[in-house]
């Protein structure tokens, strides 16, 4: 045995041959060391060796012998946070917190000196954060505090810290995989190397002969039940077109077989030893080609219902008379715009652990945005009652819609059920994510738009083709969203739209922040700018003239009345703010040199807060014997800060500090039902549930007090930790004790439904410079204004918008999943990039001053829509700078310079 000193503690252990330090430390149960890539690209695994930071996934474990290894757990001393931990605390420089350990280990090291601080784009190039947009991390490094005091009764509207801050920053927070379980088995899958193939045979013999391999499962072993991996309340909105394991592979990366072994290494060896005989089938990748007669068919029509061959569904509608509207137009613009396939890249990959508990039930610990919906699907697939399955989350390291999908829970549960309830873990690699998780739907949108000379729209015709890839999860819903807000944002009497969702042999699409609306917002906002240019009208003015106003019906292409209306209306303010800020400027000049062109662009986005289909959330609140409260919510906390916001909502209603309300989330045994945390529902549905539950709690306490004391109810009121009752002050602890005597439990549960929905807006302004020869783009000024009602936690809302805007810049300028005949050629973070610090401009974030009449405590949704106007604003700025319309994402230099070269 060798000796390793980790955080001052000596361990006698021997790493496996070839084992990296990251997995070795985690084997020692040092779980503060995280994994985002295992390839040196993300920095989540950063530890110190003799005080110097290293990516531990790149360091052979044996090199740690005889050296002082320090991880995030070893940074605080004598109960005092390290100054950098304290700085991250005060600035709240994290959201999901999954990157925080690595960020802190990098920036807290002695090597990170003033010169590094002065050059953060280089100094932080080895650490990626997908949530924050880096602004709050800069705040931490500059010693800025973003938090306010937690005052009883004033929680709502205060910038209070995340309640799990200290646990996250000291490495004590437990994410999905941060647990040691005795007897744990490991699951790995073989993924298809072919875009379309039938499995003729799978030979398991060699795999089963590998020491440690305990089982191999193929399509012949698992229940043959069709389902969809998408998580929705109504399972009918997604096609049942997927099997747990199938005998036909429809995209490169589809799982073919699962190997279960005593170690991860044995499971991987087992996967490599499987011998599969494939019959290669013709494949189709382009959705237009897939719609042609004679195109290879993806699904057997006897099993999967699609409308027409590979066309899974078509949505269409018309209001008014579009033909007449175009005749009345003075100018008509028509163009096709397209958006690219990108992935969520939540830093914590998918993963689940399933086991049989002492209670005889099945337990699934998972990283999910919808554990209740997962439970329903698992029960259906395994053929057991839902009550026998418990699904729960621990801390979730980011989601962005990627975990609104059941992709990692079914196989471990199935294997555990087959293997006497032994715990089975499936932790995805980053490559698993790129090959096997879902992406944003690639969409192509043709827009035809007509207007009078003064800019008044007369007709709008939109044609969308959505490539859903091999399976239809989220396909119809994202198309419905695509045909919704972006079109409904503008008043026009004559609107028409047709949209098709098409199966191809590409990686499947799924839900992703912005959910279809991002794609058509890109097209619509570029088209509005093109139309404005045609008419010689300012881009802000054409939007002011046509954007929907209070009193308008919220109309897209369907005649049916929508349940969405204006609980508040702040788009005018957002437009004014962004225009004023861009006009004022920020003093940043374009680089020197005649080849740099400068341009300004803007775009707006509208969001119906919540999906049009049913969504429900419950909350339970209890008064505890010590006079504090316990809140249980079914929604998932994944870094969007919903736990903080829910505590603030509850605390403000019962008049205490937020810290006097503890919270648990997303657990099918311990929290009330929640459809899932997606589609902008965390505040407006789950938050509403918390709001009415806290009101019921307050009423229950006051009612009991009045009955108990004989004082009139209207003379009783809550006052922090007591009830003022006439001229008496009765402590909540006393009331709780009195309640216990008469079996009054001070426990209330309420449920909220989505409808009616309110509407939020976002406006993005961009000034940029683009190099005509190299295609390099530099963002000089970035301004974002959001109409999100009353911010429950302004710091957190700003952080959500920072992250959403950064993701928008990533989509526009950096991220690029490159496929060749269905094969992803760059399934690594270093090649299929997400924005690093150097790629992410600072954005000035502003809020419109609105208080919503529909959302809880005046709030609206805020985390989702910020991404939507960014890419079109960039395209509009590029058009302004160069006169060239870049209509197809992404705007990577290689794609820009060739077009710019032709234009000059
Ligand atoms: S896990 Fe080591 S750098 Fe990403
Ligand atoms: S907070 Fe940085 S990845 Fe989530």
Coordinates of N, CA, C and O in Angstrom, one line a residue, residues 130-220:
X130 N -21.1 26.8 -16.9 CA -22.1 26.8 -17.9 C -23.3 27.6 -17.4 O -24.2 28.0 -18.2
X131 N -23.3 28.0 -16.1 CA -24.5 28.6 -15.5 C -24.4 30.1 -15.4 O -25.4 30.8 -15.7
X132 N -23.3 30.6 -15.0 CA -23.3 32.0 -14.5 C -23.0 33.1 -15.6 O -23.3 34.3 -15.3
X133 N -22.5 32.7 -16.7 CA -22.0 33.7 -17.6 C -20.8 34.4 -17.1 O -20.4 35.5 -17.6
X134 N -20.2 33.9 -16.0 CA -18.9 34.3 -15.4 C -18.9 35.7 -14.7 O -18.0 36.0 -14.0
X135 N -20.0 36.5 -14.8 CA -20.0 37.8 -14.2 C -19.8 37.8 -12.7 O -19.0 38.5 -12.1
X136 N -20.6 36.9 -12.1 CA -20.5 36.8 -10.6 C -19.1 36.3 -10.2 O -18.7 36.6 -9.1
X137 N -18.5 35.5 -11.1 CA -17.1 35.0 -10.7 C -16.1 36.2 -10.8 O -15.3 36.3 -9.9
X138 N -16.3 37.1 -11.7 CA -15.5 38.3 -11.8 C -15.8 39.1 -10.5 O -14.8 39.6 -9.9
X139 N -17.0 39.2 -10.1 CA -17.4 39.9 -8.9 C -16.6 39.4 -7.7 O -16.0 40.1 -6.9
X140 N -16.6 38.0 -7.6 CA -15.8 37.4 -6.5 C -14.4 37.8 -6.5 O -13.8 38.1 -5.5
X141 N -13.8 37.7 -7.7 CA -12.4 38.0 -7.8 C -12.0 39.4 -7.6 O -10.9 39.8 -7.3
X142 N -13.0 40.3 -7.7 CA -12.9 41.7 -7.4 C -13.4 42.1 -6.0 O -13.5 43.3 -5.7
X143 N -13.7 41.1 -5.3 CA -14.1 41.3 -3.9 C -15.4 42.0 -3.7 O -15.7 42.6 -2.7
X144 N -16.3 41.8 -4.7 CA -17.6 42.5 -4.6 C -18.7 41.6 -3.9 O -18.7 40.4 -4.2
X145 N -19.4 42.2 -3.1 CA -20.5 41.5 -2.4 C -21.8 41.8 -3.1 O -22.1 42.9 -3.4
X146 N -22.6 40.7 -3.4 CA -23.9 40.9 -4.1 C -25.0 40.5 -3.2 O -26.2 40.5 -3.6
X147 N -24.8 40.3 -1.9 CA -25.9 39.8 -1.1 C -26.4 40.8 -0.1 O -25.6 41.7 0.3
X148 N -27.6 40.7 0.3 CA -28.2 41.6 1.2 C -28.6 40.9 2.5 O -28.6 39.6 2.5
X149 N -29.0 41.7 3.5 CA -29.3 41.1 4.8 C -30.7 40.4 4.7 O -31.6 40.9 4.0
X150 N -30.8 39.3 5.4 CA -32.0 38.6 5.5 C -32.8 39.1 6.7 O -32.6 38.9 7.8
X151 N -33.9 39.9 6.3 CA -34.6 40.6 7.4 C -36.0 40.0 7.4 O -36.7 39.7 6.4
X152 N -36.5 39.7 8.7 CA -37.8 39.1 8.8 C -38.9 39.9 8.1 O -39.0 41.1 8.3
X153 N -39.7 39.2 7.3 CA -40.8 39.8 6.6 C -40.4 40.5 5.4 O -41.3 41.0 4.6
X154 N -39.1 40.6 5.1 CA -38.7 41.4 3.9 C -37.9 40.5 2.9 O -37.0 41.0 2.2
X155 N -38.2 39.2 3.0 CA -37.4 38.3 2.1 C -37.6 38.6 0.6 O -36.7 38.5 -0.2
X156 N -38.9 38.8 0.3 CA -39.2 38.9 -1.1 C -38.6 40.2 -1.7 O -38.8 41.3 -1.1
X157 N -37.9 40.1 -2.7 CA -37.2 41.3 -3.3 C -35.8 41.5 -2.9 O -35.1 42.4 -3.3
X158 N -35.3 40.7 -1.9 CA -34.0 40.8 -1.4 C -33.0 39.9 -2.1 O -33.4 38.8 -2.5
X159 N -31.8 40.3 -2.3 CA -30.8 39.5 -2.9 C -30.1 38.6 -1.8 O -29.1 39.0 -1.3
X160 N -30.8 37.6 -1.5 CA -30.3 36.7 -0.4 C -29.5 35.6 -1.0 O -29.7 35.1 -2.1
X161 N -28.5 35.1 -0.2 CA -27.7 34.0 -0.7 C -28.4 32.7 -0.8 O -29.4 32.4 -0.1
X162 N -27.9 31.9 -1.7 CA -28.3 30.5 -1.8 C -28.2 29.8 -0.5 O -27.2 29.9 0.2
X163 N -29.3 29.1 0.0 CA -29.2 28.5 1.3 C -28.2 27.4 1.4 O -27.8 27.0 2.5
X164 N -27.7 26.9 0.3 CA -26.7 25.8 0.3 C -25.3 26.3 0.1 O -24.4 25.5 -0.2
X165 N -25.1 27.6 0.2 CA -23.8 28.2 -0.2 C -22.7 27.5 0.5 O -21.7 27.1 -0.2
X166 N -22.7 27.4 1.8 CA -21.5 26.9 2.5 C -21.2 25.5 2.1 O -20.0 25.1 1.9
X167 N -22.3 24.7 2.0 CA -22.1 23.3 1.6 C -21.4 23.2 0.2 O -20.5 22.4 -0.1
X168 N -21.9 24.0 -0.7 CA -21.4 24.0 -2.1 C -19.9 24.4 -2.1 O -19.0 23.8 -2.7
X169 N -19.6 25.5 -1.4 CA -18.3 26.1 -1.4 C -17.2 25.3 -0.6 O -16.0 25.6 -0.8
X170 N -17.7 24.4 0.2 CA -16.7 23.7 1.0 C -16.6 22.2 0.5 O -16.0 21.4 1.1
X171 N -17.4 21.9 -0.5 CA -17.3 20.6 -1.1 C -18.2 19.6 -0.4 O -18.1 18.4 -0.6
X172 N -19.0 20.1 0.5 CA -19.9 19.1 1.3 C -21.2 18.8 0.6 O -21.9 17.9 1.0
X173 N -21.6 19.7 -0.3 CA -22.9 19.5 -1.0 C -22.8 18.1 -1.8 O -21.7 17.9 -2.4
X174 N -23.8 17.4 -1.7 CA -23.8 16.1 -2.4 C -24.6 16.1 -3.7 O -25.8 16.3 -3.7
X175 N -23.9 15.9 -4.8 CA -24.5 15.9 -6.1 C -24.9 14.4 -6.3 O -24.6 13.5 -5.5
X176 N -25.4 14.1 -7.5 CA -26.0 12.8 -7.7 C -25.0 11.6 -7.5 O -25.4 10.6 -6.9
X177 N -23.8 11.8 -7.9 CA -22.9 10.7 -7.9 C -22.0 10.7 -6.6 O -21.1 9.9 -6.5
X178 N -22.3 11.7 -5.7 CA -21.4 11.8 -4.6 C -21.9 11.0 -3.4 O -22.3 11.5 -2.4
X179 N -21.7 9.7 -3.6 CA -22.1 8.8 -2.5 C -21.4 7.5 -2.7 O -21.1 7.0 -3.8
X180 N -21.0 6.9 -1.5 CA -20.3 5.6 -1.6 C -21.4 4.6 -1.1 O -22.0 4.7 -0.1
X181 N -21.6 3.6 -2.0 CA -22.6 2.5 -1.6 C -21.9 1.2 -1.7 O -21.2 0.9 -2.7
X182 N -22.0 0.4 -0.7 CA -21.4 -0.9 -0.6 C -22.0 -1.8 -1.7 O -23.2 -1.8 -1.9
X183 N -21.2 -2.5 -2.4 CA -21.6 -3.5 -3.3 C -22.1 -2.9 -4.6 O -22.9 -3.5 -5.4
X184 N -21.7 -1.7 -4.9 CA -22.1 -0.9 -6.1 C -21.7 -1.6 -7.4 O -20.5 -2.0 -7.5
X185 N -22.6 -1.8 -8.3 CA -22.3 -2.3 -9.6 C -22.3 -1.1 -10.6 O -22.9 -0.1 -10.3
X186 N -21.6 -1.3 -11.7 CA -21.4 -0.2 -12.7 C -22.0 -0.6 -14.0 O -21.8 -1.7 -14.4
X187 N -22.6 0.3 -14.6 CA -23.3 0.0 -15.9 C -22.6 0.9 -17.0 O -22.4 2.1 -16.8
X188 N -22.3 0.3 -18.1 CA -21.8 1.0 -19.3 C -22.6 0.5 -20.5 O -23.1 -0.6 -20.5
X189 N -22.8 1.4 -21.5 CA -23.5 0.9 -22.7 C -22.6 0.9 -23.9 O -21.7 1.7 -24.0
X190 N -23.0 0.0 -24.8 CA -22.4 0.0 -26.1 C -23.4 0.9 -26.9 O -24.6 0.7 -26.9
X191 N -22.8 1.8 -27.7 CA -23.6 2.7 -28.5 C -23.4 2.4 -30.0 O -22.3 1.9 -30.4
X192 N -24.4 2.6 -30.8 CA -24.4 2.2 -32.2 C -23.3 3.1 -32.9 O -23.3 4.3 -32.8
X193 N -22.5 2.4 -33.7 CA -21.6 3.2 -34.6 C -22.3 3.5 -36.0 O -21.6 4.2 -36.8
X194 N -23.5 3.0 -36.1 CA -24.2 3.2 -37.4 C -25.4 4.1 -37.3 O -26.1 4.0 -36.3
X195 N -25.7 4.9 -38.3 CA -26.8 5.8 -38.3 C -28.1 5.0 -38.4 O -29.2 5.5 -37.9
X196 N -28.1 3.9 -39.1 CA -29.3 3.1 -39.3 C -28.9 1.7 -39.6 O -28.2 1.4 -40.6
X197 N -29.3 0.8 -38.7 CA -28.8 -0.6 -38.8 C -29.8 -1.5 -38.0 O -30.3 -1.1 -37.0
X198 N -29.9 -2.7 -38.6 CA -30.7 -3.7 -37.8 C -29.7 -4.6 -37.2 O -28.6 -5.0 -37.8
X199 N -30.0 -5.0 -35.9 CA -29.1 -5.9 -35.2 C -29.4 -7.4 -35.6 O -30.5 -7.8 -35.3
X200 N -28.4 -8.0 -36.3 CA -28.7 -9.4 -36.7 C -28.4 -10.3 -35.5 O -29.1 -11.3 -35.2
X201 N -27.3 -10.0 -34.8 CA -27.0 -10.8 -33.6 C -26.0 -10.1 -32.7 O -25.3 -9.2 -33.1
X202 N -26.1 -10.4 -31.4 CA -25.1 -9.8 -30.5 C -24.5 -11.0 -29.7 O -25.2 -11.8 -29.1
X203 N -23.2 -11.1 -29.8 CA -22.5 -12.2 -29.1 C -22.0 -11.7 -27.8 O -21.1 -10.8 -27.7
X204 N -22.5 -12.2 -26.6 CA -22.1 -11.7 -25.3 C -21.0 -12.5 -24.7 O -20.5 -12.1 -23.6
X205 N -20.6 -13.6 -25.3 CA -19.8 -14.6 -24.7 C -18.5 -14.0 -24.1 O -18.2 -14.2 -22.9
X206 N -17.8 -13.2 -25.0 CA -16.5 -12.7 -24.5 C -16.7 -11.7 -23.4 O -15.9 -11.6 -22.5
X207 N -17.7 -10.9 -23.5 CA -18.0 -9.9 -22.5 C -18.3 -10.5 -21.1 O -17.7 -10.1 -20.1
X208 N -19.1 -11.6 -21.2 CA -19.4 -12.2 -19.9 C -18.3 -13.0 -19.3 O -18.2 -13.2 -18.1
X209 N -17.3 -13.3 -20.1 CA -16.1 -14.0 -19.6 C -15.1 -13.0 -18.9 O -14.2 -13.5 -18.3
X210 N -15.3 -11.7 -19.1 CA -14.4 -10.8 -18.4 C -14.6 -10.8 -16.9 O -15.7 -10.7 -16.5
X211 N -13.5 -10.9 -16.2 CA -13.6 -11.0 -14.7 C -14.3 -9.7 -14.2 O -14.0 -8.6 -14.6
X212 N -15.4 -9.8 -13.4 CA -16.1 -8.7 -12.9 C -17.4 -8.4 -13.6 O -18.3 -7.7 -13.0
X213 N -17.5 -8.8 -14.8 CA -18.7 -8.6 -15.6 C -19.8 -9.5 -15.0 O -19.6 -10.7 -14.9
X214 N -20.9 -9.0 -14.6 CA -22.0 -9.8 -14.0 C -23.2 -10.0 -14.9 O -23.9 -11.0 -14.8
X215 N -23.4 -9.1 -15.9 CA -24.5 -9.3 -16.8 C -24.4 -8.4 -18.0 O -23.7 -7.4 -18.0
X216 N -25.0 -8.9 -19.1 CA -25.1 -8.1 -20.3 C -26.6 -8.2 -20.7 O -27.2 -9.3 -20.8
X217 N -27.2 -7.0 -21.0 CA -28.5 -7.0 -21.4 C -28.7 -6.4 -22.8 O -28.0 -5.4 -23.1
X218 N -29.5 -7.0 -23.6 CA -29.8 -6.5 -25.0 C -31.3 -6.3 -25.1 O -32.0 -6.6 -24.2
X219 N -31.7 -6.0 -26.3 CA -33.1 -5.8 -26.6 C -33.9 -7.0 -26.3 O -35.1 -6.9 -26.0
X220 N -33.3 -8.2 -26.3 CA -34.0 -9.4 -26.1 C -34.3 -9.6 -24.6 O -35.1 -10.5 -24.2

